[in-house]
mmCIF file of C-alpha atoms in Angstrom:
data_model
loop_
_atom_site.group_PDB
_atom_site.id
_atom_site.type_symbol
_atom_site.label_atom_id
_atom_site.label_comp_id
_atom_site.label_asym_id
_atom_site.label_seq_id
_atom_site.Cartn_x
_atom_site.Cartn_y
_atom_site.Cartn_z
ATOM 1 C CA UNK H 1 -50.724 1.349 -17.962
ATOM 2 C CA UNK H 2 -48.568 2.793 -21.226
ATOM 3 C CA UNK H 3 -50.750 5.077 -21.962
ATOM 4 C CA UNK H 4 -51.055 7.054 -18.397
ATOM 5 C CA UNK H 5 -47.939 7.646 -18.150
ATOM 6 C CA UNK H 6 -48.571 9.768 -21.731
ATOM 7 C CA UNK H 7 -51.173 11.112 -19.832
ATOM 8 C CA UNK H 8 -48.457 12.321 -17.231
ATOM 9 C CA UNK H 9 -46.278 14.157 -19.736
ATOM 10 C CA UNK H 10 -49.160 16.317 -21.148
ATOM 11 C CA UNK H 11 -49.790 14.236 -24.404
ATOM 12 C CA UNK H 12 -52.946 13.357 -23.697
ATOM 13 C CA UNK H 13 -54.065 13.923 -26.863
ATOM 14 C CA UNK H 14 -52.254 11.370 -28.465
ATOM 15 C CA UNK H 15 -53.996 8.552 -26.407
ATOM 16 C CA UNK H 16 -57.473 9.707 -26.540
ATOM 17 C CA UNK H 17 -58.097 12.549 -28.819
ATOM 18 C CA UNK H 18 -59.581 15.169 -26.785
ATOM 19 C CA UNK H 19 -63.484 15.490 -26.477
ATOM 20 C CA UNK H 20 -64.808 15.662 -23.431
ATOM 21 C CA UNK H 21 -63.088 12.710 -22.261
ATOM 22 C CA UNK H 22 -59.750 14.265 -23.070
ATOM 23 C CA UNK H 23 -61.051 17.478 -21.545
ATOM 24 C CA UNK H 24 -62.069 16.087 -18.099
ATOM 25 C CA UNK H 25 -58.679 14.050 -18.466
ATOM 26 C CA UNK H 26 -56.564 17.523 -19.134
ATOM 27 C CA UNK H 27 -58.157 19.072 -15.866
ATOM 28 C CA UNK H 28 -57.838 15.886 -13.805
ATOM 29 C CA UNK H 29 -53.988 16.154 -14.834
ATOM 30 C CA UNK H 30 -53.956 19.989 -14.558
ATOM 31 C CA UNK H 31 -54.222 19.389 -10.646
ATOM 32 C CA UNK H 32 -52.435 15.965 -10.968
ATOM 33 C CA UNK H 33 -49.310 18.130 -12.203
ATOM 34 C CA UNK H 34 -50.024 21.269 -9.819
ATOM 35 C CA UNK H 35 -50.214 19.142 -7.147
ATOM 36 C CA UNK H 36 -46.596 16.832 -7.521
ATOM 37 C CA UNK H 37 -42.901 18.099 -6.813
ATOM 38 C CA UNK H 38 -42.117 20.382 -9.578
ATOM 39 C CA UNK H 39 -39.058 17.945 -10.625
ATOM 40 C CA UNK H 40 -41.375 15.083 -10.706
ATOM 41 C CA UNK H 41 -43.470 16.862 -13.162
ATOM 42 C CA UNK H 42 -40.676 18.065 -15.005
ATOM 43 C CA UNK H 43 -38.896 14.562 -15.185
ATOM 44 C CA UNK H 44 -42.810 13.551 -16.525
ATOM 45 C CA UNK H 45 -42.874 15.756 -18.932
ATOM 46 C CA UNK H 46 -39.213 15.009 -20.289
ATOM 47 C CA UNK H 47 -39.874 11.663 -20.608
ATOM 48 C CA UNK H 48 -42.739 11.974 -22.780
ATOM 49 C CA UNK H 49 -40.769 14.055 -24.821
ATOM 50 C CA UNK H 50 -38.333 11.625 -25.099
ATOM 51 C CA UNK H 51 -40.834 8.982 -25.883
ATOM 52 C CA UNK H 52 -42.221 11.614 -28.899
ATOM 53 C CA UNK H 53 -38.721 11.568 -30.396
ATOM 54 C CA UNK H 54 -38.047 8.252 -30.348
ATOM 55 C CA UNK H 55 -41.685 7.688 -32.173
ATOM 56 C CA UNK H 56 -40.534 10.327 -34.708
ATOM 57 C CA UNK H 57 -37.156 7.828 -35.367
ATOM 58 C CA UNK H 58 -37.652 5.429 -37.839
ATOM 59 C CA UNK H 59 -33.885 3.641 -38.848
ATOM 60 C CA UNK H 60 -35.257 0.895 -40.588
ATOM 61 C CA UNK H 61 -36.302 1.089 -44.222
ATOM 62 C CA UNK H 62 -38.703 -1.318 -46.204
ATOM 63 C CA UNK H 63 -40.441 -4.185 -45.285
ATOM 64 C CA UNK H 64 -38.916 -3.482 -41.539
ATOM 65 C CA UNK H 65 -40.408 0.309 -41.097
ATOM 66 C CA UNK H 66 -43.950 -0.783 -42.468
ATOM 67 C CA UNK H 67 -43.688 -3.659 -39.799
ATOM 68 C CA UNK H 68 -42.692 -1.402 -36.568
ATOM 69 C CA UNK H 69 -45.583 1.218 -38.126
ATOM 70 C CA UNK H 70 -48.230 -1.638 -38.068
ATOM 71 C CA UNK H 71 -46.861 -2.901 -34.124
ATOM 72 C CA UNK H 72 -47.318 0.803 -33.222
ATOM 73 C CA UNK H 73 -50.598 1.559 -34.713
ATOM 74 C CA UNK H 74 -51.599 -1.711 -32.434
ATOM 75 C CA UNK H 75 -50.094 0.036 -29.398
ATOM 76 C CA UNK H 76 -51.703 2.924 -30.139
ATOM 77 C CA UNK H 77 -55.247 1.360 -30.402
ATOM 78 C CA UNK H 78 -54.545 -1.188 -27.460
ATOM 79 C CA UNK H 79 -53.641 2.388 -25.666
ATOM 80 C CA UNK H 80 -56.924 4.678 -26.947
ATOM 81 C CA UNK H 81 -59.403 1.676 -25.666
ATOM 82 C CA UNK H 82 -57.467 0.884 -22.463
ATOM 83 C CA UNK H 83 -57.669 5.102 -21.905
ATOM 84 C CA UNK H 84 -61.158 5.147 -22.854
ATOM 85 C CA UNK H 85 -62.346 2.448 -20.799
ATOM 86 C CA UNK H 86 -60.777 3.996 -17.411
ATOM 87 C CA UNK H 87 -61.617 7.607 -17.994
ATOM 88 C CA UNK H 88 -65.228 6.759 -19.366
ATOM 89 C CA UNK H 89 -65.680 4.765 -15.815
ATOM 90 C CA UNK H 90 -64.940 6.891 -13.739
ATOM 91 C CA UNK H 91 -66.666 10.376 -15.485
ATOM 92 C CA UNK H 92 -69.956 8.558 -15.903
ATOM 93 C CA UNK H 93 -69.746 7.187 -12.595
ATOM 94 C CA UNK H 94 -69.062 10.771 -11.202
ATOM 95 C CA UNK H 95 -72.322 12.351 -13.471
ATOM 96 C CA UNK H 96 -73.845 8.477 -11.967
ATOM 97 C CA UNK H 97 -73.386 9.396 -8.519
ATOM 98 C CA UNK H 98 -74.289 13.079 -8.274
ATOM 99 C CA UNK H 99 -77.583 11.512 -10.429
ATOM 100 C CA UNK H 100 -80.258 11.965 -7.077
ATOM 101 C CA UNK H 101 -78.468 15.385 -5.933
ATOM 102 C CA UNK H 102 -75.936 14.314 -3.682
ATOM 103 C CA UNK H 103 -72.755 11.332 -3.177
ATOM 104 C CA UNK H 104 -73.592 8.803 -0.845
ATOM 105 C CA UNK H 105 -70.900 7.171 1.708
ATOM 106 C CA UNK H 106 -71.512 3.665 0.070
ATOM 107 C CA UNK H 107 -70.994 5.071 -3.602
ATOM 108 C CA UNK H 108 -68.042 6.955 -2.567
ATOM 109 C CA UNK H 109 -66.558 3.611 -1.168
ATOM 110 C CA UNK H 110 -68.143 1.389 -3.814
ATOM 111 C CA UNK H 111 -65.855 3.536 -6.448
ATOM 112 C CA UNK H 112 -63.317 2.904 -3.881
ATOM 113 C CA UNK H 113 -63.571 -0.821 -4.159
ATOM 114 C CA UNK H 114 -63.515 -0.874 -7.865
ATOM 115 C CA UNK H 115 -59.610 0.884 -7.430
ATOM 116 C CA UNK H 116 -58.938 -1.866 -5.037
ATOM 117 C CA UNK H 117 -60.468 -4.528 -7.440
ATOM 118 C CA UNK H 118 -58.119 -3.026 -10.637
ATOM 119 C CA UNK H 119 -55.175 -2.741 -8.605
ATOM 120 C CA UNK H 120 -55.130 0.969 -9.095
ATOM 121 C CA UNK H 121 -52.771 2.362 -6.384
ATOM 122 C CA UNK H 122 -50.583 5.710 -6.493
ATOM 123 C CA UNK H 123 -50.707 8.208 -9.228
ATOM 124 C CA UNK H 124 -53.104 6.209 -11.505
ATOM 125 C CA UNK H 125 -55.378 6.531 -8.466
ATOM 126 C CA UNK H 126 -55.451 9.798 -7.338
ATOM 127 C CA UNK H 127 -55.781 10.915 -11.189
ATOM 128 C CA UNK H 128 -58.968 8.343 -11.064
ATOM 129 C CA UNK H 129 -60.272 10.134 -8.620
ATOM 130 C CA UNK H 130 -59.483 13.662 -9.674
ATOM 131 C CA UNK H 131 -61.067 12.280 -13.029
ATOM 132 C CA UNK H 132 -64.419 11.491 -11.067
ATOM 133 C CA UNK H 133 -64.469 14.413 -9.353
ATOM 134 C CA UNK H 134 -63.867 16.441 -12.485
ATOM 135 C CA UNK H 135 -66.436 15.001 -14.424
ATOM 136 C CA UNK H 136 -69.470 14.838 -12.201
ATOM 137 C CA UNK H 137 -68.953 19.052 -12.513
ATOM 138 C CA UNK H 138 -68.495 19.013 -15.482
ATOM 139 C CA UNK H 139 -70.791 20.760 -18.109
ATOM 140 C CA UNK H 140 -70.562 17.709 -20.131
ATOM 141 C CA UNK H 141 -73.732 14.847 -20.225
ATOM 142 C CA UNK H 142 -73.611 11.675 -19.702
ATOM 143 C CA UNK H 143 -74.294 10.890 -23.104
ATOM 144 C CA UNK H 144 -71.114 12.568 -24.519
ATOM 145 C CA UNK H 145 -69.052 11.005 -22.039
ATOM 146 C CA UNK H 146 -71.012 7.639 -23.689
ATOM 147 C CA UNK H 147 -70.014 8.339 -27.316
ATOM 148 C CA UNK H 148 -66.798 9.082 -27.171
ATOM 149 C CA UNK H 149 -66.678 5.681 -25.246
ATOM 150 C CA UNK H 150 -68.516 4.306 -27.883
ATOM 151 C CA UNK H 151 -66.265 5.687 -30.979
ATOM 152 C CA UNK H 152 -63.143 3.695 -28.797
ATOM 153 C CA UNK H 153 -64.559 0.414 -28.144
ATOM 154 C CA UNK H 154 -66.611 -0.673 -31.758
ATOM 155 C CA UNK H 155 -67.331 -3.765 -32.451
ATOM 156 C CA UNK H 156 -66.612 -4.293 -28.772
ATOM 157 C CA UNK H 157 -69.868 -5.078 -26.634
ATOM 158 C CA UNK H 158 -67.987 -7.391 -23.731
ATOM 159 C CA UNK H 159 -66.346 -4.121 -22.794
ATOM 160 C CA UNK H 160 -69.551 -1.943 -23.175
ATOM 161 C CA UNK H 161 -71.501 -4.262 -20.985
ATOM 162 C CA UNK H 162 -68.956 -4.474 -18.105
ATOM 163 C CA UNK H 163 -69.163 -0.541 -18.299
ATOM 164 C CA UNK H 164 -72.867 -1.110 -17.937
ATOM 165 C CA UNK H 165 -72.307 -3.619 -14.935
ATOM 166 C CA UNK H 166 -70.344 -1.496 -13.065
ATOM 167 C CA UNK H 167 -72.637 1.179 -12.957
ATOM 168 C CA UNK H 168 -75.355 -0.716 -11.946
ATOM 169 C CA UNK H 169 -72.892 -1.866 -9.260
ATOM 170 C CA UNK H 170 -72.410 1.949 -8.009
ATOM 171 C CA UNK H 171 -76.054 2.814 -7.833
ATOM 172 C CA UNK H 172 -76.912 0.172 -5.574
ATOM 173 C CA UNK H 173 -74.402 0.408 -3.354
ATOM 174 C CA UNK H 174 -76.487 2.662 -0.967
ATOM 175 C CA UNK H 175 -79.573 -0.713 -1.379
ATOM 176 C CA UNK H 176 -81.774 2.764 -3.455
ATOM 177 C CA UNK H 177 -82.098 2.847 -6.978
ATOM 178 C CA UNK H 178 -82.943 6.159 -7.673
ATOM 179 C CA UNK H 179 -85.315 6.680 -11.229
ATOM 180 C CA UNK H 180 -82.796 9.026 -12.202
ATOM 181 C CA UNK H 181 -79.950 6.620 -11.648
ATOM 182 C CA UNK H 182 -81.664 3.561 -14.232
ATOM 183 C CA UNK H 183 -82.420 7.048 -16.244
ATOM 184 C CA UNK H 184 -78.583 7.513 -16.653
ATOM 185 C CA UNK H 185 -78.210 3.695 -17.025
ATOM 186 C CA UNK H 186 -80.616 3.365 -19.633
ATOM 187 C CA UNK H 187 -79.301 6.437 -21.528
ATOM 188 C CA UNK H 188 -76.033 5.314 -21.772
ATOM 189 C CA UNK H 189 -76.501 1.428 -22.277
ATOM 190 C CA UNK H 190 -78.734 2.876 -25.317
ATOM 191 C CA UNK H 191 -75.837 4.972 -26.472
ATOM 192 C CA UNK H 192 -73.476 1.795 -26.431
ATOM 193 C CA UNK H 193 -75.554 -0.119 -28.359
ATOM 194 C CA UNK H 194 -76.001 -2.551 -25.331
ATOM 195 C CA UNK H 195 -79.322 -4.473 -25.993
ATOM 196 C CA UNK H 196 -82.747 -4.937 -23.470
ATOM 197 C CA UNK H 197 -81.915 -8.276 -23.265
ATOM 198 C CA UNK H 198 -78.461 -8.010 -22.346
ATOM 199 C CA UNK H 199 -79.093 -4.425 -19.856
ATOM 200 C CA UNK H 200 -82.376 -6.815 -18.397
ATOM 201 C CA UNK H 201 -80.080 -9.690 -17.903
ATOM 202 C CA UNK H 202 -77.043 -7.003 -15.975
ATOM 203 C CA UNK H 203 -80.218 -5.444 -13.745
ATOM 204 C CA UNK H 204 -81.599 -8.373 -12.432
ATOM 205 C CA UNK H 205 -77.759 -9.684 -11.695
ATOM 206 C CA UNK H 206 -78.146 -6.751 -8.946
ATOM 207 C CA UNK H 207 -81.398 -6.703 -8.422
ATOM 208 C CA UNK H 208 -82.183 -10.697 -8.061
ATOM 209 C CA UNK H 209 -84.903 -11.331 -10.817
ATOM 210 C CA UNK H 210 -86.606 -14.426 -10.644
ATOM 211 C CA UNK H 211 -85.454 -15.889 -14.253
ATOM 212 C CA UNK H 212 -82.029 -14.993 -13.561
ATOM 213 C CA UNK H 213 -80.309 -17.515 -15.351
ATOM 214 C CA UNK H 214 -82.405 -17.233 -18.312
ATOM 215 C CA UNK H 215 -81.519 -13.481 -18.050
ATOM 216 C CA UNK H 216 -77.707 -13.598 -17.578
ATOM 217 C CA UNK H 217 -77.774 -14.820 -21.422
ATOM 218 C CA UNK H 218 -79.982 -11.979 -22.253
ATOM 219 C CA UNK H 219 -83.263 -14.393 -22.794
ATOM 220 C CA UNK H 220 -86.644 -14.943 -21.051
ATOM 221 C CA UNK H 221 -87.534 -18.694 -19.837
ATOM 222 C CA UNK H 222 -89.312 -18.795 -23.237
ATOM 223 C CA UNK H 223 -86.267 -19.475 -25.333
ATOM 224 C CA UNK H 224 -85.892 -22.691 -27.020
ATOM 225 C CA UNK H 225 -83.608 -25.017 -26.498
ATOM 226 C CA UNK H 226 -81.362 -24.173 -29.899
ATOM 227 C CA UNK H 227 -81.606 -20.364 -29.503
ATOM 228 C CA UNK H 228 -80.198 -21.425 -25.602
ATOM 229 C CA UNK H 229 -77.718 -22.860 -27.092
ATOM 230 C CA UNK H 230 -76.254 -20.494 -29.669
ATOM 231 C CA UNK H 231 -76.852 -17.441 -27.278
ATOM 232 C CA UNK H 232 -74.427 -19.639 -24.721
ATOM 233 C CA UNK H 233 -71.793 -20.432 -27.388
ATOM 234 C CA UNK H 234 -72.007 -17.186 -28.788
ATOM 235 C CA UNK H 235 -71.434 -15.336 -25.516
ATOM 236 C CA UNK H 236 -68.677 -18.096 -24.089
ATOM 237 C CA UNK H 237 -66.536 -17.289 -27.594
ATOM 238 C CA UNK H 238 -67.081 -13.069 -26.774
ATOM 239 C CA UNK H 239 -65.880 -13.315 -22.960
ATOM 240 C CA UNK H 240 -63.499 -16.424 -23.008
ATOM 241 C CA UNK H 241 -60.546 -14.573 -21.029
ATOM 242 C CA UNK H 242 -57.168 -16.339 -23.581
ATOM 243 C CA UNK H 243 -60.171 -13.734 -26.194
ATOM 244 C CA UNK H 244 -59.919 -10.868 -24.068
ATOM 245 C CA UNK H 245 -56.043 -11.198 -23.475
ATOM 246 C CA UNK H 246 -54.719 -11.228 -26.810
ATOM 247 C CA UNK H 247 -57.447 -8.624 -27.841
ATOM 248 C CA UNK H 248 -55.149 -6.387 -25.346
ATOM 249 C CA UNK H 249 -58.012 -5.373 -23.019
ATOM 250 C CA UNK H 250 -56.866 -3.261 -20.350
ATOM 251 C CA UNK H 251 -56.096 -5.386 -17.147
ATOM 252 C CA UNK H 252 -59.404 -4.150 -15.006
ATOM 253 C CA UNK H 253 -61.797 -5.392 -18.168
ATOM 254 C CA UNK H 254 -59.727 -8.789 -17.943
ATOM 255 C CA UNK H 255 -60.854 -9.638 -14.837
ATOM 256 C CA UNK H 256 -64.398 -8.386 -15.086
ATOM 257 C CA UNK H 257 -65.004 -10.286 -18.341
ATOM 258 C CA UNK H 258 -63.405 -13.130 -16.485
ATOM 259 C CA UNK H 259 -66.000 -12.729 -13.664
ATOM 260 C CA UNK H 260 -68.664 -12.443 -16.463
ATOM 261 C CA UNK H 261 -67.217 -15.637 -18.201
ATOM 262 C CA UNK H 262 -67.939 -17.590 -15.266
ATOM 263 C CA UNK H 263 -71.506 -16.056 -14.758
ATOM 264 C CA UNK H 264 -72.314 -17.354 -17.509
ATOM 265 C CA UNK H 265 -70.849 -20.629 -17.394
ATOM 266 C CA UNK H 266 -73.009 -20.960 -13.854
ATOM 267 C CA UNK H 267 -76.000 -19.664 -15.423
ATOM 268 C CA UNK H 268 -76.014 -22.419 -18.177
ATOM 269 C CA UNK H 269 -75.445 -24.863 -15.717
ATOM 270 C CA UNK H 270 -78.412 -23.922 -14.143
ATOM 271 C CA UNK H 271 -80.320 -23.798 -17.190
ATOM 272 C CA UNK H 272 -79.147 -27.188 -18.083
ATOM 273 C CA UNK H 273 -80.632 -28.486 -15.509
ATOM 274 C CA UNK H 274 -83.563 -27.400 -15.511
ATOM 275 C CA UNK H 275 -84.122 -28.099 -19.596
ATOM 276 C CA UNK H 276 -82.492 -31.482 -18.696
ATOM 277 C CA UNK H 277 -80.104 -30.370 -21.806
#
């Protein structure tokens, strides 16, 4: 991930623009730094600066410079939503888990497995955890946490929903869903902009509701057979991973949007049948 190791050489700001993402993110790294060999940090920190200058360079004039500006606004974008996504996981799923007064064994490793799932090992982890443990002290709500999220990923729901997903994921890991858990849920999926339909279709996924097909594309059995339709092509196009790749998504949304993809491809097989479509 380009953008953590910005995070490492203290430019956070850059990547994320402070709030209270960037704020939990500055104290996660605070101890990050604090707690590495002080040439390690120090080699961090030059590097970044190094990286700073050579943004600052700009030896080609014309059609060139406007060209390399464009490619690095890109990066910089690609960067702010891949940033956003990881640190808004794992500080809602800290306030998420601390929802009911206290951390259960199975969330701790359910936030465990989603490192192991992203392929988060080393540095990137321990700051992921720092971040979690950061946030859920934090004096910042859930909410806040949820709009800066939302000001980094518009016109974006695929990654909104998977944010959704995977909280839903962590409160059930201990088989309780506490009221002030789908509270949280509900707070922040309203926050995102993530429809009923769509936050129905994610709860019975983990809960086992009876029209679960029909709810995986965010409808009720009562749909008809054209609005089955469009709501299938329309969500195939949003999640189709070759989408989600050249969009730049950060690595761990690939491969939940990928899971999602097929989901839905399952679900409309089921539905097919059924309608005899």
């Amino acid at each position: 991930m380009s953008w953590f190791g910005k995070i490492l050489g203290g430019t956070i700001g850059l990547v994320i623009g402070g709030g209270p993402l960037g704020a939990v993110a500055g104290a996660a790294i605070g101890h990050h730094l604090f707690d590495k060999e002080p040439q390690e940090a120090g080699a961090a920190r030059q590097g970044s600066t190094r990286r700073a200058w050579a943004f600052q360079e700009d030896p080609f004039p014309g059609a060139q410079a406007r060209h390399r500006e464009e490619r690095r606004r890109e990066d910089r974008h690609r960067e702010e939503r891949q940033a956003a996504f990881f640190l808004a996981l794992f500080s809602i799923l800290g306030k998420l888990a601390k929802a009911d007064g206290r951390i259960t064994r199975e969330q701790g490793e359910a936030v465990v497995s989603f490192l192991d799932r992203m392929g988060v090992t080393g540095q990137q982890r321990a700051f992921a955890i720092r971040v979690f443990n950061e946030a859920k002290n934090s004096p910042y709500s859930v909410e806040e946490f949820a709009r800066q999220f939302a000001q980094c990923t518009r016109n974006q729901p695929d990654l909104r929903a998977s944010l959704i997903d995977m909280l839903f994921e962590t409160a059930l890991a201990n088989k309780e869903f506490h009221p002030e858990e789908e509270k949280i849920i509900a707070s922040v999926a309203s926050v995102l902009g993530v429809s009923a339909g769509e936050l129905r279709a994610i709860k019975d996924k983990h809960l086992g509701g009876a029209d679960y097909a029909f709810s995986v594309l965010g409808l009720t059995p009562e749909a008809s057979d054209e609005e089955l339709r469009q709501t299938y092509r329309q969500l195939v196009q949003e999640y189709h991973p070759d989408r989600i790749v050249a969009q730049g998504m950060p690595q761990e949304f690939v491969e939940y949007a990928s899971e999602r993809f097929r989901e839905i491809q399952e679900a409309w097989n089921v539905i097919k049948r059924e309608r005899r479509l």
